[in-house]
Short mmCIF file of C-alpha atoms in Angstrom, two decimals:
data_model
loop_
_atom_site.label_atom_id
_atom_site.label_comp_id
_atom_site.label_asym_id
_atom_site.label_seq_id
_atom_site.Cartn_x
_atom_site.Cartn_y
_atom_site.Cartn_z
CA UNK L 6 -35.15 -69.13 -50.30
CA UNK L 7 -36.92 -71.95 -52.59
CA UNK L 8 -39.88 -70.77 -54.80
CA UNK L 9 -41.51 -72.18 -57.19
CA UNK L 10 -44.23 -71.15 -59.98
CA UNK L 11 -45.29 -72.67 -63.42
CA UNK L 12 -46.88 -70.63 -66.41
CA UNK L 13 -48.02 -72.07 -69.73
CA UNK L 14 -48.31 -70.96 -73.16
CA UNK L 15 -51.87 -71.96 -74.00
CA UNK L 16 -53.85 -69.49 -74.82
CA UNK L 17 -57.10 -68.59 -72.96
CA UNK L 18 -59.88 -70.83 -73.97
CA UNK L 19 -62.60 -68.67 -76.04
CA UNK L 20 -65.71 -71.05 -75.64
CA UNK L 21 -68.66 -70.46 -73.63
CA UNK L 22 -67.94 -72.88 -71.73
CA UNK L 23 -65.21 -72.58 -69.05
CA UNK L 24 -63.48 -75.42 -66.85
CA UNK L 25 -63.54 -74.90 -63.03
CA UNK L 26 -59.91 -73.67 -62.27
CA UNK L 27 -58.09 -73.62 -58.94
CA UNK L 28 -55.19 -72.13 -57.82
CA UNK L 29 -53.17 -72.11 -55.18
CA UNK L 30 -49.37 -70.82 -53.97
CA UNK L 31 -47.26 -71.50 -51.02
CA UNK L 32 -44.29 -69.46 -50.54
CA UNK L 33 -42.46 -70.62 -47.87
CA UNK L 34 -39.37 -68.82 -46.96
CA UNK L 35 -36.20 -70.37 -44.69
CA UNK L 36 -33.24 -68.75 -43.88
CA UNK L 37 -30.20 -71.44 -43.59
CA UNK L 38 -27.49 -69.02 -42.27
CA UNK L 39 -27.82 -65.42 -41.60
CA UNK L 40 -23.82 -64.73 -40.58
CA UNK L 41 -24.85 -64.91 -37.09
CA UNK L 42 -26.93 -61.78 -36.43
CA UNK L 43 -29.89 -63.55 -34.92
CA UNK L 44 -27.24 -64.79 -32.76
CA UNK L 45 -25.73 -61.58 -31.84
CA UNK L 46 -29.25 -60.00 -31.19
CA UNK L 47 -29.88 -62.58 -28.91
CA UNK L 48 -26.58 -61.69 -27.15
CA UNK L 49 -27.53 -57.80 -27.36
CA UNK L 50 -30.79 -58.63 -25.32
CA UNK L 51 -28.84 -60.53 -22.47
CA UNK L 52 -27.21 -57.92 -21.87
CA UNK L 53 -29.36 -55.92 -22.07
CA UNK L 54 -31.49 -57.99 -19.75
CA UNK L 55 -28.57 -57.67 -17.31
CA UNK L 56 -28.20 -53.88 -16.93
CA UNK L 57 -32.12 -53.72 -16.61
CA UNK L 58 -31.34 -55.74 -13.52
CA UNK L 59 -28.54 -54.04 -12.32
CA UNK L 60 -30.04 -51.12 -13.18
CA UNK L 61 -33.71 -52.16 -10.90
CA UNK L 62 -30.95 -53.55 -8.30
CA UNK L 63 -29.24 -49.86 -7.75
CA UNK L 64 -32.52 -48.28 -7.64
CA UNK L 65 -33.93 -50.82 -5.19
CA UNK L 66 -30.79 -50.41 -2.79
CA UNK L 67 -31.26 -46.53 -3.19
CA UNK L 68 -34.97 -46.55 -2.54
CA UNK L 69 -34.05 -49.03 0.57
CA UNK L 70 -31.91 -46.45 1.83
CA UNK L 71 -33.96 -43.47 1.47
CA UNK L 72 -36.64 -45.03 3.55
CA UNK L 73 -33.89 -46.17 6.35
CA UNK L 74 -32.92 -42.53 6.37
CA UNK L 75 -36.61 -41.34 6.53
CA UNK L 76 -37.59 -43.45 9.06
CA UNK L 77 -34.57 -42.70 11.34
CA UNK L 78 -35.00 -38.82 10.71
CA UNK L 79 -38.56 -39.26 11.85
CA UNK L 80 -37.85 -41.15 14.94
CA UNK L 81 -35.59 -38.12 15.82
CA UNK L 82 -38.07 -35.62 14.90
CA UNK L 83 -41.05 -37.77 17.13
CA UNK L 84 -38.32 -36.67 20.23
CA UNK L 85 -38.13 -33.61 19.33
CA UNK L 86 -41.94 -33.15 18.77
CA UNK L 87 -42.02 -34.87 22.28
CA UNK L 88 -39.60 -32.19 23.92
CA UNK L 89 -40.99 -29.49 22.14
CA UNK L 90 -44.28 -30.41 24.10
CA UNK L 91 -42.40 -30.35 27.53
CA UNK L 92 -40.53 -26.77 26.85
CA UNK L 93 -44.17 -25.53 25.44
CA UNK L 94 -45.33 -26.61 29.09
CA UNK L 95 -42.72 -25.34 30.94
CA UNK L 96 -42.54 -21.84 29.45
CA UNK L 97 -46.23 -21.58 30.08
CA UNK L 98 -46.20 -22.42 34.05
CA UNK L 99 -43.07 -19.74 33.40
CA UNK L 100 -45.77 -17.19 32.48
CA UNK L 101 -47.94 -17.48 34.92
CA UNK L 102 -45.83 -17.44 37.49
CA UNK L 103 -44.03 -13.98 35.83
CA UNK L 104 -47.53 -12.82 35.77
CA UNK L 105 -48.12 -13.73 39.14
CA UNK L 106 -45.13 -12.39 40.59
CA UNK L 107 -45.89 -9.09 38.57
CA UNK L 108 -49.51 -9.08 40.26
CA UNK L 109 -47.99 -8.90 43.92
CA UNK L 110 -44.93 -6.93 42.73
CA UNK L 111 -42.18 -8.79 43.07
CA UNK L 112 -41.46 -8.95 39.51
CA UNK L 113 -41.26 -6.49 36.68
CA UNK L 114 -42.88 -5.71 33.25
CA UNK L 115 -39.59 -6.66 30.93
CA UNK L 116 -39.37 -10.18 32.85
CA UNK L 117 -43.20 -11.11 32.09
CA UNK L 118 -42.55 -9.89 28.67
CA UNK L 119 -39.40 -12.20 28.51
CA UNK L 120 -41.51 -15.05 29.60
CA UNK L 121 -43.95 -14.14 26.99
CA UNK L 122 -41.12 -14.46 24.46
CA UNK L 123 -39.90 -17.75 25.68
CA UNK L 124 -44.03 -19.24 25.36
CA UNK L 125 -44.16 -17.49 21.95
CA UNK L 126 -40.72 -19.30 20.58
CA UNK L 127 -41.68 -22.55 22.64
CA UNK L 128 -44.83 -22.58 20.75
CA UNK L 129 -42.90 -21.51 17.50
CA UNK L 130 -40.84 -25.17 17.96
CA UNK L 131 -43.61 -27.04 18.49
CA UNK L 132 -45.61 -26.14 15.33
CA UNK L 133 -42.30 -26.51 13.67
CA UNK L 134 -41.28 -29.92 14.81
CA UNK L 135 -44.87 -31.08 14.26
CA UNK L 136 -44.32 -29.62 10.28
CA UNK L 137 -41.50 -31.96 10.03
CA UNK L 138 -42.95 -34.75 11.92
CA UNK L 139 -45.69 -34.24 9.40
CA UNK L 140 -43.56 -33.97 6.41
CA UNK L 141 -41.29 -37.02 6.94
CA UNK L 142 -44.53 -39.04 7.61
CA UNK L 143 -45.72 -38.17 4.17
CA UNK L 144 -42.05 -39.11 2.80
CA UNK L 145 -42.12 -42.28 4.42
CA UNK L 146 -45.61 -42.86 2.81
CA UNK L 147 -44.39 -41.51 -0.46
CA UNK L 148 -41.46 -44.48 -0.27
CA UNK L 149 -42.85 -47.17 0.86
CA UNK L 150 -46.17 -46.53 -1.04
CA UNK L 151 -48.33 -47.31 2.01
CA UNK L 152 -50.29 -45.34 4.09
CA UNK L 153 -48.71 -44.82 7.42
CA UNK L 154 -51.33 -42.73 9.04
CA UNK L 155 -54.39 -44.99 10.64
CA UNK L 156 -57.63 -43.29 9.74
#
């Protein structure tokens, strides 16, 4: 650190009549050697620089394979949506034909109420597997931050 400053030992002048004065002070300040800590702080950031980006690196793989898993888990839930729909059909042509064969006899109360059970849980899967076809869609969009469903 240089500074420098000047005083004198003249006394203040006690006329009327006063010179313009100016002043005017620089300090400038320089460090030559600071036992390399500027040096060290710029090591301190690299690495901190390089976790960050290990760090966004991890998170990025993990987010990459969240959305894999999403994707394939809804691709397995769009068959089972899709299967869901056939059973829903099938146990309702079931019904009508238990009620039909109840109609002309040749079947009995507890198997039309049996086929009635089978429509009810067919129905049950359906709204179920749409739920999670639902719910993984809204994952996927949650992920990806996109909007997967077309309006």
């Amino acid at each position: 650190s240089y500074s420098y400053g000047g005083m004198s030992n003249r006394e203040f002048p006690q006329t009327s009549r006063m010179d313009s004065t100016v002043a005017a002070g620089l300090n400038l300040s320089l460090t030559l050697w600071d036992s390399f800590a500027s040096r060290g702080a710029y090591q301190q950031a690299l690495g901190d620089v390089s976790i960050a980006d290990l760090n966004y690196q991890k998170r990025y793989r993990e987010l990459e394979n969240n959305l894999k898993k999403t994707v394939e888990d809804y691709n397995v839930s769009r068959k089972i949506y899709a299967s869901s729909k056939r059973a829903l059909e099938i146990a309702r042509e079931s019904y009508k034909i238990a009620q039909s064969s109840l109609s002309s006899g040749a079947a009995t109360l507890t198997q039309v109420n049996d086929a009635e059970l089978q429509l009810t849980a067919a129905k049950l899967r359906l709204t179920g597997s749409l739920y999670s076809l639902n719910a993984l869609m809204v994952e996927i969009e949650r992920l990806s931050g996109r909007s997967v469903i077309q309006k």
